[in-house]
Amino acid sequence: MDNLVIEGGKRLTGEVTVSGAKNSVLPIMAATLLTDETCIIKGVPILRDTNTMLRILRSLGKGVEMSRDTVNITSTRNNKTFADYKLVSTMRASFCVLGPLLGKFKKAEVSLPGGCVIGIRPVDLHLKGIKALGADISIVSGYVVAKAKQLKGTTMYLGGICGSSVLATDNVMMAATLAKGKTVIESAACEPEVADLANFLIKMGAKIKGHGTPIIEIEGVKQLHGAIHNIIPDRIEAGTFIVAALITKGDILIKNVCHAHLGALIDKLQEAGAYITKTDSSVRVRLKRNLKPVNVTTLPYPGFPTDMQAQVMSLMSVTPGISLITEKIYPDRFMHVAELNRMGARIQREGAHAIVEGTKQLSGAPVMASDLRASASLVLAGLAAQGKTTVARIYHLERGYENLEQKFLTLGARIWRKKE
Ligand code: UD1
């Protein structure tokens, strides 16, 4: 297993290009199960999670060919509808093969994904939506077994106690594309990645309106065809580099970004005093004065993304003053707190809140990555800290950041891998 070693204190400068969005590409790959024709997806980030989804597609009978950042997905006419626990348990997003399998083949057997380190992560909303379309669902030995003679469109409310669900909206929207009649999803997730999936489905021949809003309407069609699609830029990767520029008091031009997707983050960081300029599809981030602490509450899109909570906590740890960070999507998503405190941060967790008392300087330490975004927050803290930080279990980072270490090296960071 590799560790990531960072010698902190280096100001990051230069240009970096953001890869395609992980959270778009995974459901879009799953959507190719809705057709027998070839689909071509471009701007695919090479990640552990994209490889897992390609393995799942192969196991379901798809032919998969990857060349640079483009993947061709074809049908082998050897379709299967069983998604194994071994694969689904490693990555939650794989549960979104349920909707397309059921839509296309009227049956699916997909392992329940289980919880993970950021919380229990139920799938009740996925199942509620799929049931509403008329499927028969039972749970057998840890698998969701779903069947339907014919899926039928209906109006459903898909909000949960923490608001809308991204992957549940994706799953139901995909199943509904081939249902009979019209489906209306109320309290649908508005995340850009859901809209990107809808745009891909529309290219495949689906009839969808309202994506990107809380009410999505899907008029079922008889079949879908192949399509070519470019994945939108990863807003969380972009956000991570924005924080990298600020935490190292650097000056970075971040290319391949969609400003509209970064509204809540940029607004919050500007409130803290960051100097951020937008040009075409890039942002330049630098400091002109010291940052001040800000309070952050995570919310469904267009609110502040939970996937940026840990990174912004690292930034607030080195911003003198008190900031309050409230997690409203995953109230237990605070595994990074103890690790940041090992580097000299002063963070106290109180339920779904973290009270951060910013200090002038962190000090490098051996720390442990617990999940994808927590890992990113530790790398950012390491970049700002004095001395050497060793981040263990960096396979979490590889799940969601393409060439992160290389990109930081280009910006002047002192960062390298070391075998444990
Ligand atoms: C997606 C993202 C993930 C991000 C999260 C929230 C992908 C591959 N992953 O995950 O990076 O952190 O959105 O923006 O796109 N919930 C229920 N019942 C359900 C489903 C979810 O109660 O059936 C709850 C969850 O526990 C959570 C909230 O709804 O509190 C939002 O979760 P959800 O949007 O479903 O997250 P994912 O789609 O799994």
Coordinates of C-alpha atoms and ligand atoms in Angstrom, one line a residue:
M1 CA 0.0 0.0 0.0
D2 CA 1.3 3.5 -0.9
N3 CA 1.6 6.5 1.4
L4 CA 1.6 10.0 0.2
V5 CA 4.4 12.2 1.7
I6 CA 4.1 16.0 1.6
E7 CA 6.8 18.4 2.6
G8 CA 4.6 21.4 3.4
G9 CA 5.1 25.1 3.3
K10 CA 5.5 25.5 -0.5
R11 CA 3.4 28.2 -2.2
L12 CA 1.5 26.6 -5.1
T13 CA 1.5 28.5 -8.4
G14 CA 0.8 27.8 -12.1
E15 CA -2.0 26.1 -14.0
V16 CA -3.9 22.9 -13.6
T17 CA -6.6 21.3 -15.6
V18 CA -9.6 19.6 -14.0
S19 CA -10.7 16.1 -15.1
G20 CA -14.2 14.9 -16.0
A21 CA -16.7 14.6 -13.1
K22 CA -16.6 11.2 -11.2
N23 CA -20.1 11.6 -10.1
S24 CA -21.3 12.2 -13.6
V25 CA -19.4 9.5 -15.4
L26 CA -20.4 6.6 -13.0
P27 CA -24.2 6.8 -13.6
I28 CA -23.7 7.7 -17.2
M29 CA -21.7 4.5 -17.6
A30 CA -24.5 2.6 -15.9
A31 CA -27.0 4.3 -18.3
T32 CA -25.4 2.5 -21.2
L33 CA -27.1 -0.7 -20.0
L34 CA -30.4 0.8 -21.3
T35 CA -29.3 0.2 -24.9
D36 CA -27.7 -2.6 -27.1
E37 CA -26.1 0.1 -29.3
T38 CA -22.6 1.5 -28.8
C39 CA -22.1 4.5 -26.5
I40 CA -19.0 6.6 -26.5
I41 CA -18.1 8.6 -23.4
K42 CA -15.4 11.2 -23.5
G43 CA -13.6 13.1 -20.8
V44 CA -13.6 10.0 -18.6
P45 CA -11.3 10.4 -15.5
I46 CA -9.0 7.4 -14.9
L47 CA -9.9 6.5 -11.3
R48 CA -10.4 3.5 -9.2
D49 CA -14.2 4.1 -9.2
T50 CA -14.4 4.4 -13.0
N51 CA -12.5 1.1 -13.3
T52 CA -14.9 -0.5 -10.8
M53 CA -17.9 0.6 -12.9
L54 CA -16.3 -0.7 -16.1
R55 CA -15.7 -4.1 -14.3
I56 CA -19.4 -4.1 -13.3
L57 CA -20.4 -3.4 -16.9
R58 CA -18.2 -6.2 -18.1
S59 CA -19.8 -8.6 -15.6
L60 CA -23.2 -7.6 -16.9
G61 CA -22.2 -8.5 -20.5
K62 CA -21.0 -5.2 -21.9
G63 CA -17.9 -4.9 -24.1
V64 CA -15.6 -2.1 -22.8
E65 CA -12.7 -0.4 -24.5
M66 CA -10.8 2.5 -23.0
S67 CA -8.4 4.6 -24.9
R68 CA -7.0 7.7 -23.1
D69 CA -10.0 9.5 -21.7
T70 CA -12.6 7.9 -24.0
V71 CA -14.5 4.7 -23.3
N72 CA -16.5 2.8 -25.9
I73 CA -19.2 0.6 -24.4
T74 CA -20.7 -2.0 -26.7
S75 CA -23.2 -4.9 -26.3
T76 CA -21.9 -8.5 -26.4
R77 CA -25.5 -9.8 -26.5
N78 CA -24.6 -11.8 -23.4
N79 CA -26.6 -9.7 -21.1
K80 CA -26.7 -10.5 -17.4
T81 CA -28.8 -8.8 -14.7
F82 CA -26.9 -9.9 -11.6
A83 CA -24.6 -7.3 -9.9
D84 CA -22.3 -9.1 -7.4
Y85 CA -21.8 -8.0 -3.8
K86 CA -18.0 -8.1 -4.3
L87 CA -18.2 -5.2 -6.8
V88 CA -21.2 -3.3 -5.5
S89 CA -19.9 -3.2 -1.9
T90 CA -16.7 -1.5 -3.0
M91 CA -18.5 1.5 -4.5
R92 CA -21.9 2.8 -3.6
A93 CA -22.5 4.3 -7.1
S94 CA -22.6 0.8 -8.5
F95 CA -26.1 0.5 -7.0
C96 CA -27.3 2.7 -9.8
V97 CA -27.2 -0.2 -12.3
L98 CA -30.5 -1.2 -10.7
G99 CA -32.6 1.3 -12.6
P100 CA -31.2 0.7 -16.0
L101 CA -31.2 -3.1 -15.7
L102 CA -34.8 -3.1 -14.5
G103 CA -35.8 -0.6 -17.2
K104 CA -34.3 -2.6 -20.0
F105 CA -34.7 -6.2 -18.9
K106 CA -37.6 -5.9 -16.4
K107 CA -35.5 -7.7 -13.9
A108 CA -32.4 -7.1 -11.8
E109 CA -30.6 -8.6 -8.9
V110 CA -28.3 -6.0 -7.4
S111 CA -26.4 -6.3 -4.1
L112 CA -27.2 -3.8 -1.4
P113 CA -24.2 -1.5 -1.1
G114 CA -24.0 -1.4 2.7
G115 CA -22.9 1.6 4.8
C116 CA -19.6 3.3 4.7
V117 CA -17.3 5.4 6.9
I118 CA -19.3 8.6 6.3
G119 CA -22.6 7.1 7.6
I120 CA -25.3 4.5 7.3
R121 CA -26.3 5.6 3.8
P122 CA -29.7 3.9 3.2
V123 CA -31.2 3.1 -0.2
D124 CA -34.9 3.5 0.8
L125 CA -35.5 6.3 -1.6
H126 CA -34.1 4.3 -4.5
L127 CA -36.5 1.4 -3.6
K128 CA -39.4 3.7 -3.0
G129 CA -39.1 5.2 -6.5
I130 CA -38.5 1.9 -8.3
K131 CA -41.5 0.4 -6.5
A132 CA -43.7 3.4 -7.5
L133 CA -42.9 2.5 -11.1
G134 CA -44.6 -0.8 -10.4
A135 CA -41.7 -3.1 -9.7
D136 CA -41.9 -6.0 -7.3
I137 CA -39.1 -5.7 -4.9
S138 CA -37.7 -8.2 -2.3
I139 CA -34.5 -8.3 -0.3
V140 CA -32.9 -11.8 -0.5
S141 CA -29.6 -12.6 1.1
G142 CA -28.4 -9.0 0.9
Y143 CA -29.6 -8.5 -2.7
V144 CA -32.4 -6.4 -4.1
V145 CA -34.4 -8.6 -6.4
A146 CA -36.6 -6.4 -8.6
K147 CA -39.0 -7.6 -11.3
A148 CA -41.8 -6.0 -13.3
K149 CA -43.9 -7.1 -16.3
Q150 CA -44.0 -3.5 -17.4
L151 CA -42.8 -0.4 -15.6
K152 CA -45.5 2.3 -15.5
G153 CA -45.0 6.0 -15.2
T154 CA -46.4 7.8 -12.1
T155 CA -45.9 10.9 -9.9
M156 CA -43.7 10.3 -6.9
Y157 CA -42.1 12.4 -4.1
L158 CA -38.5 11.4 -3.7
G159 CA -37.3 13.6 -0.8
G160 CA -35.8 12.1 2.3
I161 CA -35.0 13.4 5.8
C162 CA -31.8 15.0 4.5
G163 CA -33.4 16.3 1.3
S164 CA -33.1 14.9 -2.2
S165 CA -30.9 12.0 -3.2
V166 CA -28.5 12.2 -6.1
L167 CA -28.2 8.5 -6.9
A168 CA -31.9 7.7 -6.1
T169 CA -32.9 10.4 -8.6
D170 CA -30.5 8.9 -11.2
N171 CA -31.7 5.4 -10.6
V172 CA -35.4 6.2 -10.9
M173 CA -34.9 8.6 -13.9
M174 CA -33.0 5.8 -15.8
A175 CA -35.7 3.2 -15.1
A176 CA -38.5 5.6 -16.0
T177 CA -37.0 6.3 -19.5
L178 CA -38.4 3.0 -20.7
A179 CA -41.5 2.9 -18.6
K180 CA -45.0 3.2 -20.1
G181 CA -46.3 6.8 -19.8
K182 CA -45.2 9.8 -17.8
T183 CA -43.1 9.8 -14.6
V184 CA -42.8 12.9 -12.5
I185 CA -40.1 13.0 -9.8
E186 CA -40.8 15.6 -7.1
S187 CA -38.0 16.7 -4.8
A188 CA -35.5 15.4 -7.4
A189 CA -31.8 16.1 -6.8
C190 CA -30.7 19.2 -8.8
E191 CA -27.0 18.4 -8.8
P192 CA -25.2 19.2 -12.1
E193 CA -24.3 15.5 -12.4
V194 CA -28.0 14.5 -12.4
A195 CA -28.5 17.1 -15.2
D196 CA -25.5 15.6 -17.1
L197 CA -27.0 12.1 -16.9
A198 CA -30.3 13.5 -18.1
N199 CA -28.6 15.1 -21.1
F200 CA -26.9 11.8 -21.9
L201 CA -30.2 10.0 -21.7
I202 CA -31.8 12.6 -24.0
K203 CA -29.0 12.0 -26.5
M204 CA -30.0 8.3 -26.3
G205 CA -33.5 9.2 -27.2
A206 CA -35.1 9.6 -23.8
K207 CA -37.8 12.3 -23.3
I208 CA -36.8 14.3 -20.1
K209 CA -37.7 17.8 -19.0
G210 CA -36.9 19.7 -15.8
H211 CA -33.5 18.1 -15.1
G212 CA -31.5 20.5 -12.9
T213 CA -34.7 21.5 -11.1
P214 CA -36.6 19.7 -8.2
I215 CA -39.3 18.4 -10.6
I216 CA -38.2 16.1 -13.4
E217 CA -40.6 14.8 -16.0
I218 CA -39.9 11.7 -18.0
E219 CA -42.1 10.5 -20.8
G220 CA -41.3 6.8 -21.4
V221 CA -40.1 5.7 -24.8
K222 CA -40.0 2.2 -26.4
Q223 CA -36.2 2.0 -26.7
L224 CA -33.0 4.0 -26.4
H225 CA -30.1 4.1 -28.8
G226 CA -26.3 4.7 -28.7
A227 CA -24.9 8.2 -28.0
I228 CA -21.7 10.1 -27.7
H229 CA -21.2 12.4 -24.7
N230 CA -18.6 14.6 -23.1
I231 CA -18.5 14.5 -19.2
I232 CA -18.8 17.8 -17.4
P233 CA -15.8 19.0 -15.4
D234 CA -15.5 17.8 -11.8
R235 CA -16.6 20.6 -9.6
I236 CA -15.2 19.0 -6.4
E237 CA -11.8 18.5 -7.9
A238 CA -11.9 22.2 -9.0
G239 CA -13.0 23.2 -5.5
T240 CA -10.1 21.2 -4.0
F241 CA -7.6 23.1 -6.2
I242 CA -9.3 26.4 -5.2
V243 CA -8.7 25.5 -1.6
A244 CA -5.1 24.4 -2.4
A245 CA -4.4 27.9 -3.8
L246 CA -5.7 29.6 -0.7
I247 CA -4.3 27.3 1.9
T248 CA -0.8 27.6 0.4
K249 CA -1.2 31.4 -0.2
G250 CA -0.5 30.6 -3.8
D251 CA -1.8 31.7 -7.2
I252 CA -3.4 29.0 -9.4
L253 CA -5.2 29.2 -12.7
I254 CA -7.7 26.3 -12.7
K255 CA -8.8 25.3 -16.2
N256 CA -11.8 23.3 -17.4
V257 CA -14.3 24.5 -14.7
C258 CA -17.9 25.4 -15.0
H259 CA -18.4 28.5 -12.8
A260 CA -22.1 28.0 -12.4
H261 CA -21.5 24.7 -10.6
L262 CA -19.2 26.3 -8.0
G263 CA -21.5 29.2 -6.9
A264 CA -21.9 28.3 -3.2
L265 CA -18.2 27.5 -2.7
I266 CA -16.9 30.6 -4.5
D267 CA -19.3 32.8 -2.7
K268 CA -18.3 31.4 0.7
L269 CA -14.6 31.7 -0.1
Q270 CA -15.1 35.3 -1.3
E271 CA -16.8 36.0 2.0
A272 CA -13.7 34.7 3.7
G273 CA -11.6 37.2 1.6
A274 CA -10.4 35.0 -1.3
Y275 CA -9.6 36.8 -4.5
I276 CA -11.2 34.7 -7.3
T277 CA -11.5 35.8 -10.9
K278 CA -13.5 34.0 -13.5
T279 CA -12.4 33.8 -17.2
D280 CA -14.2 31.6 -19.8
S281 CA -13.9 28.1 -18.5
S282 CA -11.3 28.8 -15.8
V283 CA -10.8 30.5 -12.4
R284 CA -7.8 32.2 -11.0
V285 CA -7.5 32.0 -7.2
R286 CA -5.1 34.0 -5.1
L287 CA -4.9 35.9 -1.8
K288 CA -4.6 39.6 -1.5
R289 CA -5.2 39.8 2.2
N290 CA -5.5 37.3 5.1
L291 CA -8.6 35.2 5.2
K292 CA -11.2 35.5 7.9
P293 CA -13.2 32.7 9.3
V294 CA -16.6 31.8 7.9
N295 CA -19.5 29.6 8.9
V296 CA -20.4 26.8 6.5
T297 CA -23.5 24.6 6.3
T298 CA -23.6 21.8 3.7
L299 CA -26.9 21.4 1.8
P300 CA -28.1 19.7 -1.4
Y301 CA -27.2 21.6 -4.6
P302 CA -27.2 24.6 -5.2
G303 CA -26.1 24.8 -1.5
F304 CA -22.6 24.2 -0.2
P305 CA -21.5 20.7 -1.2
T306 CA -20.9 18.1 1.5
D307 CA -18.0 16.8 -0.7
M308 CA -16.2 20.1 0.0
Q309 CA -16.8 20.2 3.7
A310 CA -13.5 18.5 4.8
Q311 CA -11.3 20.5 2.5
V312 CA -12.8 23.8 3.7
M313 CA -12.3 22.6 7.3
S314 CA -8.6 22.3 6.6
L315 CA -8.6 25.9 5.3
M316 CA -10.5 27.2 8.3
S317 CA -8.0 25.3 10.6
V318 CA -5.3 27.7 9.4
T319 CA -7.5 30.8 9.4
P320 CA -7.3 32.5 12.8
G321 CA -10.6 33.0 14.5
I322 CA -13.6 30.7 15.1
S323 CA -15.7 29.1 12.3
L324 CA -18.6 26.8 12.6
I325 CA -19.1 24.0 10.1
T326 CA -22.4 22.2 10.0
E327 CA -23.0 19.0 8.1
K328 CA -26.6 18.6 7.0
I329 CA -26.2 15.7 4.5
Y330 CA -24.1 13.2 6.4
P331 CA -24.1 14.2 10.1
D332 CA -21.3 11.7 10.8
R333 CA -18.9 12.9 8.1
F334 CA -16.2 14.1 10.5
M335 CA -13.6 11.4 10.4
H336 CA -11.0 14.0 9.3
V337 CA -11.4 16.0 12.5
A338 CA -9.2 13.8 14.7
E339 CA -6.6 13.5 12.0
L340 CA -6.4 17.3 11.5
N341 CA -6.2 17.7 15.2
R342 CA -3.1 15.4 15.1
M343 CA -1.5 18.1 12.9
G344 CA -2.2 20.8 15.5
A345 CA -5.7 21.9 14.3
R346 CA -8.1 22.9 17.1
I347 CA -11.4 21.4 16.1
Q348 CA -14.2 20.3 18.4
R349 CA -17.0 18.2 17.1
E350 CA -20.5 18.6 18.6
G351 CA -23.0 16.3 16.8
A352 CA -23.4 17.5 13.3
H353 CA -21.2 20.6 13.9
A354 CA -17.5 21.2 14.1
I355 CA -16.2 24.3 15.9
V356 CA -12.9 25.2 14.3
E357 CA -10.5 27.5 16.2
G358 CA -8.1 28.6 13.4
T359 CA -4.4 28.6 14.3
K360 CA -1.5 30.2 12.4
Q361 CA 0.3 27.0 11.5
L362 CA -0.2 23.3 11.4
S363 CA 2.6 20.9 11.8
G364 CA 3.2 17.8 9.6
A365 CA 2.4 14.4 11.1
P366 CA 1.6 10.9 10.0
V367 CA -2.2 10.7 9.4
M368 CA -4.7 8.2 8.1
A369 CA -7.1 8.8 5.2
S370 CA -10.6 7.5 6.0
D371 CA -12.6 8.4 2.9
L372 CA -12.2 10.2 -0.4
R373 CA -12.8 13.8 0.6
A374 CA -11.3 13.4 4.1
S375 CA -8.1 12.2 2.3
A376 CA -8.1 15.4 0.2
S377 CA -8.5 17.5 3.3
L378 CA -5.4 15.9 4.8
V379 CA -3.3 16.4 1.7
L380 CA -4.4 20.1 1.7
A381 CA -3.5 20.4 5.4
G382 CA -0.1 18.7 4.6
L383 CA 0.6 21.3 1.9
A384 CA 0.1 24.1 4.4
A385 CA 1.8 22.5 7.4
Q386 CA 5.4 22.9 8.5
G387 CA 7.4 19.8 8.0
K388 CA 6.5 16.4 6.7
T389 CA 3.0 14.8 6.5
T390 CA 2.5 11.2 5.6
V391 CA -1.0 10.3 4.5
A392 CA -1.7 6.6 4.8
R393 CA -4.4 4.6 2.9
I394 CA -4.3 6.8 -0.1
Y395 CA -6.3 4.3 -2.2
H396 CA -9.3 6.5 -1.0
L397 CA -7.8 9.4 -3.0
E398 CA -7.3 7.3 -6.1
R399 CA -11.1 6.6 -6.0
G400 CA -11.9 10.1 -7.0
Y401 CA -8.9 12.3 -8.0
E402 CA -7.1 11.7 -11.3
N403 CA -3.3 12.2 -11.1
L404 CA -3.6 14.3 -8.0
E405 CA 0.0 13.9 -7.0
Q406 CA 1.2 14.8 -10.5
K407 CA -1.1 17.8 -10.7
F408 CA 0.2 19.1 -7.3
L409 CA 3.8 18.5 -8.4
T410 CA 3.2 20.6 -11.5
L411 CA 2.0 23.4 -9.2
G412 CA 5.3 23.2 -7.3
A413 CA 4.3 21.0 -4.3
R414 CA 6.8 18.7 -2.7
I415 CA 4.8 15.5 -2.8
W416 CA 5.8 11.9 -3.4
R417 CA 4.6 8.3 -2.9
K418 CA 6.3 5.9 -0.6
K419 CA 5.7 2.2 -0.1
E420 CA 4.5 1.5 3.4
Ligands
UD1_1 C1 -23.9 11.4 -4.1 C2 -22.4 11.6 -4.4 C3 -21.6 11.9 -3.2 C4 -22.2 13.0 -2.4 C5 -23.7 12.8 -2.2 C6 -24.3 14.1 -1.6 C7 -22.2 10.1 -6.4 C8 -21.6 8.9 -7.0 N1 -22.0 10.3 -5.1 O1 -24.0 10.2 -3.2 O2 -20.3 12.2 -3.6 O3 -21.5 13.2 -1.2 O4 -24.3 12.5 -3.4 O5 -24.1 15.2 -2.4 O6 -22.9 10.9 -7.0 N2 -30.5 9.1 1.6 C9 -31.6 8.5 2.2 N3 -32.2 7.5 1.5 C10 -31.7 7.0 0.3 C11 -30.6 7.7 -0.3 C12 -30.0 8.7 0.4 O7 -32.0 8.8 3.3 O8 -32.3 6.1 -0.3 C13 -29.9 10.2 2.3 C14 -28.4 10.0 2.6 O9 -28.2 9.3 3.8 C15 -27.9 11.5 2.7 C16 -28.8 12.2 1.7 O10 -29.9 11.4 1.5 O11 -28.2 11.9 4.0 C17 -28.1 12.5 0.4 O12 -27.5 11.3 -0.1 P1 -27.4 11.0 -1.6 O13 -27.7 12.2 -2.4 O14 -28.3 9.8 -2.0 O15 -25.9 10.6 -1.8 P2 -25.4 9.6 -3.0 O16 -26.3 9.8 -4.1 O17 -25.2 8.2 -2.4

